[in-house]
Short mmCIF file of the C-alpha atoms (twelve columns), coordinates in Angstrom:
data_MODEL
# 
_entry.id   MODEL 
# 
loop_
_atom_site.group_PDB 
_atom_site.id 
_atom_site.type_symbol 
_atom_site.label_atom_id 
_atom_site.label_alt_id 
_atom_site.label_comp_id 
_atom_site.label_asym_id 
_atom_site.label_seq_id 
_atom_site.Cartn_x 
_atom_site.Cartn_y 
_atom_site.Cartn_z 
_atom_site.pdbx_PDB_model_num 
ATOM 1   C CA . MET A 1   0.118  0.587  0.049   1 
ATOM 2   C CA . THR A 2   1.691  3.672  -0.914  1 
ATOM 3   C CA . ILE A 3   1.029  6.683  0.822   1 
ATOM 4   C CA . ALA A 4   0.221  9.383  -1.234  1 
ATOM 5   C CA . VAL A 5   3.132  12.165 -0.859  1 
ATOM 6   C CA . ASP A 6   0.237  14.814 -0.123  1 
ATOM 7   C CA . LYS A 7   -0.268 12.596 2.948   1 
ATOM 8   C CA . LEU A 8   3.495  12.750 4.377   1 
ATOM 9   C CA . SER A 9   4.980  13.726 8.025   1 
ATOM 10  C CA . ASP A 10  6.510  16.496 6.925   1 
ATOM 11  C CA . PRO A 11  5.541  18.884 5.367   1 
ATOM 12  C CA . ALA A 12  9.112  19.832 3.873   1 
ATOM 13  C CA . VAL A 13  9.709  15.898 2.304   1 
ATOM 14  C CA . ARG A 14  5.971  16.389 0.837   1 
ATOM 15  C CA . ARG A 15  6.578  19.424 -0.806  1 
ATOM 16  C CA . LEU A 16  10.081 17.917 -2.216  1 
ATOM 17  C CA . LEU A 17  8.640  14.683 -3.416  1 
ATOM 18  C CA . GLY A 18  5.917  16.436 -4.706  1 
ATOM 19  C CA . ALA A 19  7.640  18.793 -7.078  1 
ATOM 20  C CA . VAL A 20  9.302  15.506 -8.017  1 
ATOM 21  C CA . ASN A 21  5.982  13.732 -9.145  1 
ATOM 22  C CA . SER A 22  4.935  16.868 -10.483 1 
ATOM 23  C CA . GLY A 23  7.713  17.891 -12.954 1 
ATOM 24  C CA . ASP A 24  8.038  21.272 -10.927 1 
ATOM 25  C CA . ARG A 25  11.939 21.669 -11.477 1 
ATOM 26  C CA . ASP A 26  11.369 24.915 -10.094 1 
ATOM 27  C CA . ALA A 27  9.532  24.082 -6.809  1 
ATOM 28  C CA . PHE A 28  12.041 21.382 -6.248  1 
ATOM 29  C CA . PHE A 29  14.843 23.705 -5.867  1 
ATOM 30  C CA . ALA A 30  12.582 26.223 -3.955  1 
ATOM 31  C CA . ALA A 31  12.225 23.445 -1.349  1 
ATOM 32  C CA . LEU A 32  15.892 22.985 -1.168  1 
ATOM 33  C CA . THR A 33  18.378 25.011 1.417   1 
ATOM 34  C CA . ASP A 34  20.288 27.003 -1.552  1 
ATOM 35  C CA . ASP A 35  23.208 25.229 -0.441  1 
ATOM 36  C CA . ALA A 36  21.570 21.971 -0.285  1 
ATOM 37  C CA . THR A 37  23.811 18.736 -0.628  1 
ATOM 38  C CA . MET A 38  22.909 14.697 -1.762  1 
ATOM 39  C CA . SER A 39  24.054 11.400 -2.513  1 
ATOM 40  C CA . ASP A 40  23.313 8.339  -3.963  1 
ATOM 41  C CA . ASP A 41  24.285 5.441  -3.152  1 
ATOM 42  C CA . GLY A 42  27.318 6.849  -0.592  1 
ATOM 43  C CA . SER A 43  28.342 8.173  -3.087  1 
ATOM 44  C CA . GLU A 44  28.682 12.404 -3.329  1 
ATOM 45  C CA . ARG A 45  26.914 13.763 -6.570  1 
ATOM 46  C CA . ASP A 46  26.058 16.622 -8.506  1 
ATOM 47  C CA . LEU A 47  23.009 18.409 -7.072  1 
ATOM 48  C CA . ALA A 48  22.277 20.119 -9.524  1 
ATOM 49  C CA . ASP A 49  23.774 17.618 -12.162 1 
ATOM 50  C CA . TRP A 50  21.635 14.417 -10.819 1 
ATOM 51  C CA . VAL A 51  17.971 16.449 -10.307 1 
ATOM 52  C CA . ASP A 52  18.224 16.859 -13.748 1 
ATOM 53  C CA . ARG A 53  19.486 13.256 -15.560 1 
ATOM 54  C CA . GLU A 54  17.913 11.631 -12.851 1 
ATOM 55  C CA . ILE A 55  14.461 12.503 -11.999 1 
ATOM 56  C CA . PHE A 56  13.375 15.888 -14.556 1 
ATOM 57  C CA . SER A 57  14.759 14.714 -17.632 1 
ATOM 58  C CA . SER A 58  14.462 11.250 -17.605 1 
ATOM 59  C CA . HIS A 59  10.228 11.531 -15.733 1 
ATOM 60  C CA . GLY A 60  10.605 10.299 -12.576 1 
ATOM 61  C CA . HIS A 61  8.259  9.952  -10.375 1 
ATOM 62  C CA . ILE A 62  7.876  7.778  -7.117  1 
ATOM 63  C CA . GLU A 63  6.073  6.123  -4.415  1 
ATOM 64  C CA . VAL A 64  6.598  6.152  -0.767  1 
ATOM 65  C CA . GLN A 65  5.686  2.871  0.514   1 
ATOM 66  C CA . THR A 66  6.672  4.003  4.185   1 
ATOM 67  C CA . GLU A 67  7.857  6.502  6.348   1 
ATOM 68  C CA . LYS A 68  9.545  6.206  9.643   1 
ATOM 69  C CA . SER A 69  11.893 9.119  11.418  1 
ATOM 70  C CA . GLY A 70  8.631  12.025 11.685  1 
ATOM 71  C CA . GLY A 71  7.929  11.198 7.098   1 
ATOM 72  C CA . ARG A 72  12.173 12.305 6.824   1 
ATOM 73  C CA . ALA A 73  13.562 8.705  6.109   1 
ATOM 74  C CA . VAL A 74  11.426 6.584  3.151   1 
ATOM 75  C CA . VAL A 75  11.302 3.389  1.312   1 
ATOM 76  C CA . ALA A 76  9.820  3.754  -2.120  1 
ATOM 77  C CA . ASP A 77  9.466  2.663  -5.247  1 
ATOM 78  C CA . TYR A 78  10.542 4.959  -7.960  1 
ATOM 79  C CA . ARG A 79  10.562 5.455  -11.436 1 
ATOM 80  C CA . ASN A 80  12.325 6.850  -14.965 1 
ATOM 81  C CA . ASP A 81  13.078 6.536  -18.367 1 
ATOM 82  C CA . THR A 82  16.343 5.461  -17.720 1 
ATOM 83  C CA . TRP A 83  16.227 2.785  -15.201 1 
ATOM 84  C CA . GLY A 84  13.101 1.221  -15.232 1 
ATOM 85  C CA . GLU A 85  11.910 0.609  -11.424 1 
ATOM 86  C CA . MET A 86  13.280 0.471  -8.184  1 
ATOM 87  C CA . ARG A 87  12.718 0.356  -4.893  1 
ATOM 88  C CA . THR A 88  14.418 2.843  -3.120  1 
ATOM 89  C CA . ALA A 89  16.256 4.872  0.594   1 
ATOM 90  C CA . TRP A 90  15.138 8.231  1.118   1 
ATOM 91  C CA . ARG A 91  16.718 9.778  4.006   1 
ATOM 92  C CA . PHE A 92  16.116 13.696 3.788   1 
ATOM 93  C CA . THR A 93  17.402 16.480 6.555   1 
ATOM 94  C CA . VAL A 94  15.610 19.479 7.217   1 
ATOM 95  C CA . ALA A 95  17.552 23.076 7.975   1 
ATOM 96  C CA . PRO A 96  15.771 24.890 10.788  1 
ATOM 97  C CA . ASP A 97  14.220 27.305 7.809   1 
ATOM 98  C CA . GLY A 98  11.672 24.311 6.783   1 
ATOM 99  C CA . ARG A 99  13.777 23.366 3.341   1 
ATOM 100 C CA . VAL A 100 15.619 20.282 2.754   1 
ATOM 101 C CA . SER A 101 19.326 20.832 3.234   1 
ATOM 102 C CA . ARG A 102 20.023 17.568 2.170   1 
ATOM 103 C CA . PHE A 103 18.892 13.876 1.164   1 
ATOM 104 C CA . GLU A 104 20.377 11.026 0.978   1 
ATOM 105 C CA . THR A 105 18.899 7.258  -2.203  1 
ATOM 106 C CA . GLY A 106 20.550 4.254  -3.331  1 
ATOM 107 C CA . GLN A 107 18.700 1.158  -3.873  1 
ATOM 108 C CA . ALA A 108 16.467 -0.308 -0.708  1 
# 
């Protein structure tokens, strides 16, 4: 059973993942701090390059299966045109201003 993105517990994660599913790059970056960082499968990545390649140019979509840590850790089925569908884990760090300052993703 999936959890609708608009029902996720953490508002910052809700905004970020909602932007993924709506294909809204501007809203995605607005949900991040200016100095946000990320990693994929334990390797640091250039955030803008990764996001364009793995989400927006390849029509990424996320379906959350479970959430923990107040909504700041999720397991989800993620799919895009490049890799197809895979089970992924995501962890989010939220800054005091309510935006995501870091996310880490990888295969679950």
